[in-house]
Amino acid sequence: MDNKIRLDIVTPQGLVISEGVDEITATGSEGEFGVLPGHVPFITTLKVGMLILKKGNAAEFVFVNSGYAEVTSEKVVILADSAERAEDIDVERAKAAMKRAEERLQHADKIDFERANAALERAAIRIQIADRKVTR
Ligand code: ATP
């Protein structure tokens, strides 16, 4: 694991990803950030978005449903409500979730609006990420 950074993603489903990568890019609440081995320690909240895992010349894409990231010089731990690798995203399910959210948004009071909007955002980002899969 020389010069790798360990990434652990924990969700209510358990440890969904645990591996060594060369670089991680994530969507923090304050904006996108990149982590290489030796990064200064920090903690941030994450927005719903995409993680990019670089391994050599390959890049892998992971959906992360908000949460927290704790960065140390050798490790990134992400606690999230849900997370899936691009290739594990069920696009039909995301499209169905999107349709449900859009229908709710047609006749939503304030609380429903926020919930439906969040569901819509998760579905839209999953659909985008599913399209990316692995690039080399
Ligand atoms: P849905 O309405 O389809 O359940 P959601 O955004 O409310 O979508 P989450 O609460 O984020 O779902 O996730 C619940 C569980 O289902 C998690 O384990 C998550 O990884 C999984 N999941 C949700 N949507 C998808 C999808 N499109 N493809 C693969 N797994 C999914």
CSV table of C-alpha atoms and ligand atoms in Angstrom, one decimal:
chain,number,residue,atom,x,y,z
A,1,MET,CA,0.0,0.0,0.0
A,2,ASP,CA,3.0,2.3,-0.5
A,3,ASN,CA,1.8,5.7,-1.5
A,4,LYS,CA,-1.8,4.7,-1.7
A,5,ILE,CA,-4.6,6.2,0.2
A,6,ARG,CA,-7.1,3.9,1.9
A,7,LEU,CA,-10.8,4.7,1.3
A,8,ASP,CA,-13.5,3.3,3.5
A,9,ILE,CA,-17.1,4.1,2.8
A,10,VAL,CA,-19.5,3.1,5.5
A,11,THR,CA,-23.3,3.3,5.1
A,12,PRO,CA,-26.2,1.7,7.1
A,13,GLN,CA,-25.6,-1.3,4.8
A,14,GLY,CA,-22.1,-1.7,6.2
A,15,LEU,CA,-18.7,-1.2,4.7
A,16,VAL,CA,-19.5,-0.8,1.1
A,17,ILE,CA,-16.1,0.1,-0.3
A,18,SER,CA,-12.7,-0.5,1.3
A,19,GLU,CA,-9.7,-0.2,-0.9
A,20,GLY,CA,-6.4,1.5,-1.7
A,21,VAL,CA,-6.4,4.2,-4.4
A,22,ASP,CA,-4.0,6.8,-5.7
A,23,GLU,CA,-6.3,9.8,-5.5
A,24,ILE,CA,-9.8,10.6,-4.4
A,25,THR,CA,-11.9,13.5,-5.6
A,26,ALA,CA,-15.1,14.3,-3.6
A,27,THR,CA,-17.9,16.8,-3.5
A,28,GLY,CA,-17.6,18.6,-0.1
A,29,SER,CA,-20.2,21.1,1.1
A,30,GLU,CA,-17.7,23.9,0.4
A,31,GLY,CA,-16.8,22.5,-3.0
A,32,GLU,CA,-14.9,19.7,-4.7
A,33,PHE,CA,-11.7,18.6,-3.1
A,34,GLY,CA,-8.9,16.1,-3.9
A,35,VAL,CA,-7.0,13.9,-1.6
A,36,LEU,CA,-3.6,12.4,-2.2
A,37,PRO,CA,-1.5,10.4,0.3
A,38,GLY,CA,-0.1,12.7,2.9
A,39,HIS,CA,-3.0,15.2,2.9
A,40,VAL,CA,-3.4,17.4,6.0
A,41,PRO,CA,-6.2,16.0,8.2
A,42,PHE,CA,-9.6,17.6,8.1
A,43,ILE,CA,-13.3,16.7,8.4
A,44,THR,CA,-16.0,18.0,6.0
A,45,THR,CA,-19.6,17.3,5.2
A,46,LEU,CA,-20.3,16.0,1.7
A,47,LYS,CA,-23.1,16.9,-0.7
A,48,VAL,CA,-24.9,14.3,-2.7
A,49,GLY,CA,-22.5,13.7,-5.6
A,50,MET,CA,-19.8,11.8,-7.2
A,51,LEU,CA,-16.5,10.4,-5.9
A,52,ILE,CA,-13.7,9.8,-8.4
A,53,LEU,CA,-11.2,7.1,-7.5
A,54,LYS,CA,-8.0,7.2,-9.5
A,55,LYS,CA,-5.9,4.1,-9.7
A,56,GLY,CA,-3.0,4.6,-12.1
A,57,ASN,CA,-4.5,5.8,-15.3
A,58,ALA,CA,-8.0,4.4,-14.5
A,59,ALA,CA,-10.8,6.4,-12.9
A,60,GLU,CA,-13.8,4.8,-11.1
A,61,PHE,CA,-16.9,6.7,-10.2
A,62,VAL,CA,-19.0,6.2,-7.1
A,63,PHE,CA,-22.4,7.8,-6.1
A,64,VAL,CA,-22.4,9.1,-2.5
A,65,ASN,CA,-25.6,10.2,-0.8
A,66,SER,CA,-24.4,13.1,1.4
A,67,GLY,CA,-22.6,12.4,4.7
A,68,TYR,CA,-19.2,13.2,6.2
A,69,ALA,CA,-15.6,12.6,5.2
A,70,GLU,CA,-12.7,12.3,7.6
A,71,VAL,CA,-9.4,12.8,5.9
A,72,THR,CA,-6.0,11.8,7.4
A,73,SER,CA,-2.6,11.5,5.8
A,74,GLU,CA,-3.2,7.9,4.8
A,75,LYS,CA,-6.9,7.3,4.9
A,76,VAL,CA,-10.3,8.8,4.0
A,77,VAL,CA,-13.4,7.5,5.9
A,78,ILE,CA,-16.8,8.5,4.4
A,79,LEU,CA,-20.0,8.0,6.4
A,80,ALA,CA,-22.9,8.3,4.0
A,81,ASP,CA,-26.6,7.4,3.9
A,82,SER,CA,-26.0,5.3,0.8
A,83,ALA,CA,-23.3,4.8,-1.8
A,84,GLU,CA,-22.9,2.7,-5.0
A,85,ARG,CA,-20.3,2.2,-7.6
A,86,ALA,CA,-21.3,3.4,-11.1
A,87,GLU,CA,-21.6,-0.1,-12.4
A,88,ASP,CA,-23.9,-1.1,-9.5
A,89,ILE,CA,-26.4,1.7,-10.1
A,90,ASP,CA,-29.8,0.5,-11.3
A,91,VAL,CA,-30.7,3.1,-13.9
A,92,GLU,CA,-34.3,2.0,-14.3
A,93,ARG,CA,-34.7,2.3,-10.5
A,94,ALA,CA,-33.2,5.8,-10.5
A,95,LYS,CA,-35.5,6.8,-13.4
A,96,ALA,CA,-38.6,5.5,-11.5
A,97,ALA,CA,-37.4,7.4,-8.4
A,98,MET,CA,-37.0,10.5,-10.6
A,99,LYS,CA,-40.5,10.1,-12.0
A,100,ARG,CA,-42.1,9.7,-8.5
A,101,ALA,CA,-40.2,12.8,-7.3
A,102,GLU,CA,-41.3,14.8,-10.3
A,103,GLU,CA,-44.9,13.8,-9.8
A,104,ARG,CA,-44.8,14.8,-6.1
A,105,LEU,CA,-43.3,18.1,-6.9
A,106,GLN,CA,-46.4,18.9,-9.0
A,107,HIS,CA,-48.4,19.1,-5.8
A,108,ALA,CA,-46.1,19.5,-2.8
A,109,ASP,CA,-46.4,21.5,0.4
A,110,LYS,CA,-43.1,22.8,1.9
A,111,ILE,CA,-41.9,19.6,3.6
A,112,ASP,CA,-42.8,17.4,0.7
A,113,PHE,CA,-41.1,19.8,-1.6
A,114,GLU,CA,-37.7,19.4,0.2
A,115,ARG,CA,-38.0,15.7,0.4
A,116,ALA,CA,-39.1,15.2,-3.2
A,117,ASN,CA,-36.4,17.6,-4.4
A,118,ALA,CA,-33.7,15.6,-2.5
A,119,ALA,CA,-35.0,12.4,-4.1
A,120,LEU,CA,-35.0,14.0,-7.5
A,121,GLU,CA,-31.4,15.2,-7.0
A,122,ARG,CA,-30.2,11.7,-5.9
A,123,ALA,CA,-31.9,10.1,-8.9
A,124,ALA,CA,-30.5,12.6,-11.4
A,125,ILE,CA,-27.0,12.3,-10.1
A,126,ARG,CA,-27.2,8.5,-10.0
A,127,ILE,CA,-28.3,8.5,-13.7
A,128,GLN,CA,-25.3,10.8,-14.6
A,129,ILE,CA,-22.8,8.6,-12.7
A,130,ALA,CA,-24.1,5.4,-14.1
A,131,ASP,CA,-23.1,6.7,-17.5
A,132,ARG,CA,-19.5,7.1,-16.5
A,133,LYS,CA,-18.5,3.7,-15.3
A,134,VAL,CA,-14.7,3.2,-15.5
A,135,THR,CA,-12.5,5.3,-17.9
A,136,ARG,CA,-9.0,4.5,-18.9
B,1,ATP,P1,-35.3,4.7,-4.1
B,1,ATP,O1,-36.5,5.7,-4.1
B,1,ATP,O2,-35.2,4.0,-5.5
B,1,ATP,O3,-35.2,3.8,-3.0
B,1,ATP,P2,-33.5,6.5,-2.8
B,1,ATP,O4,-32.7,7.6,-3.3
B,1,ATP,O5,-34.5,6.9,-1.8
B,1,ATP,O6,-34.0,5.7,-4.1
B,1,ATP,P3,-31.5,5.6,-0.9
B,1,ATP,O7,-32.2,5.9,0.3
B,1,ATP,O8,-30.4,6.6,-1.4
B,1,ATP,O9,-32.5,5.4,-2.1
B,1,ATP,O10,-30.8,4.2,-0.8
B,1,ATP,C1,-31.5,3.0,-0.3
B,1,ATP,C2,-30.7,1.8,-0.7
B,1,ATP,O11,-31.0,1.5,-2.0
B,1,ATP,C3,-29.2,2.0,-0.6
B,1,ATP,O12,-28.6,0.7,-0.2
B,1,ATP,C4,-28.8,2.4,-2.0
B,1,ATP,O13,-27.4,2.0,-2.2
B,1,ATP,C5,-29.8,1.6,-2.8
B,1,ATP,N1,-30.2,2.2,-4.1
B,1,ATP,C6,-31.0,3.2,-4.2
B,1,ATP,N2,-31.2,3.6,-5.5
B,1,ATP,C7,-30.4,2.7,-6.2
B,1,ATP,C8,-30.1,2.6,-7.6
B,1,ATP,N3,-30.7,3.3,-8.5
B,1,ATP,N4,-29.2,1.6,-7.9
B,1,ATP,C9,-28.6,0.8,-7.0
B,1,ATP,N5,-28.9,0.9,-5.7
B,1,ATP,C10,-29.7,1.9,-5.3
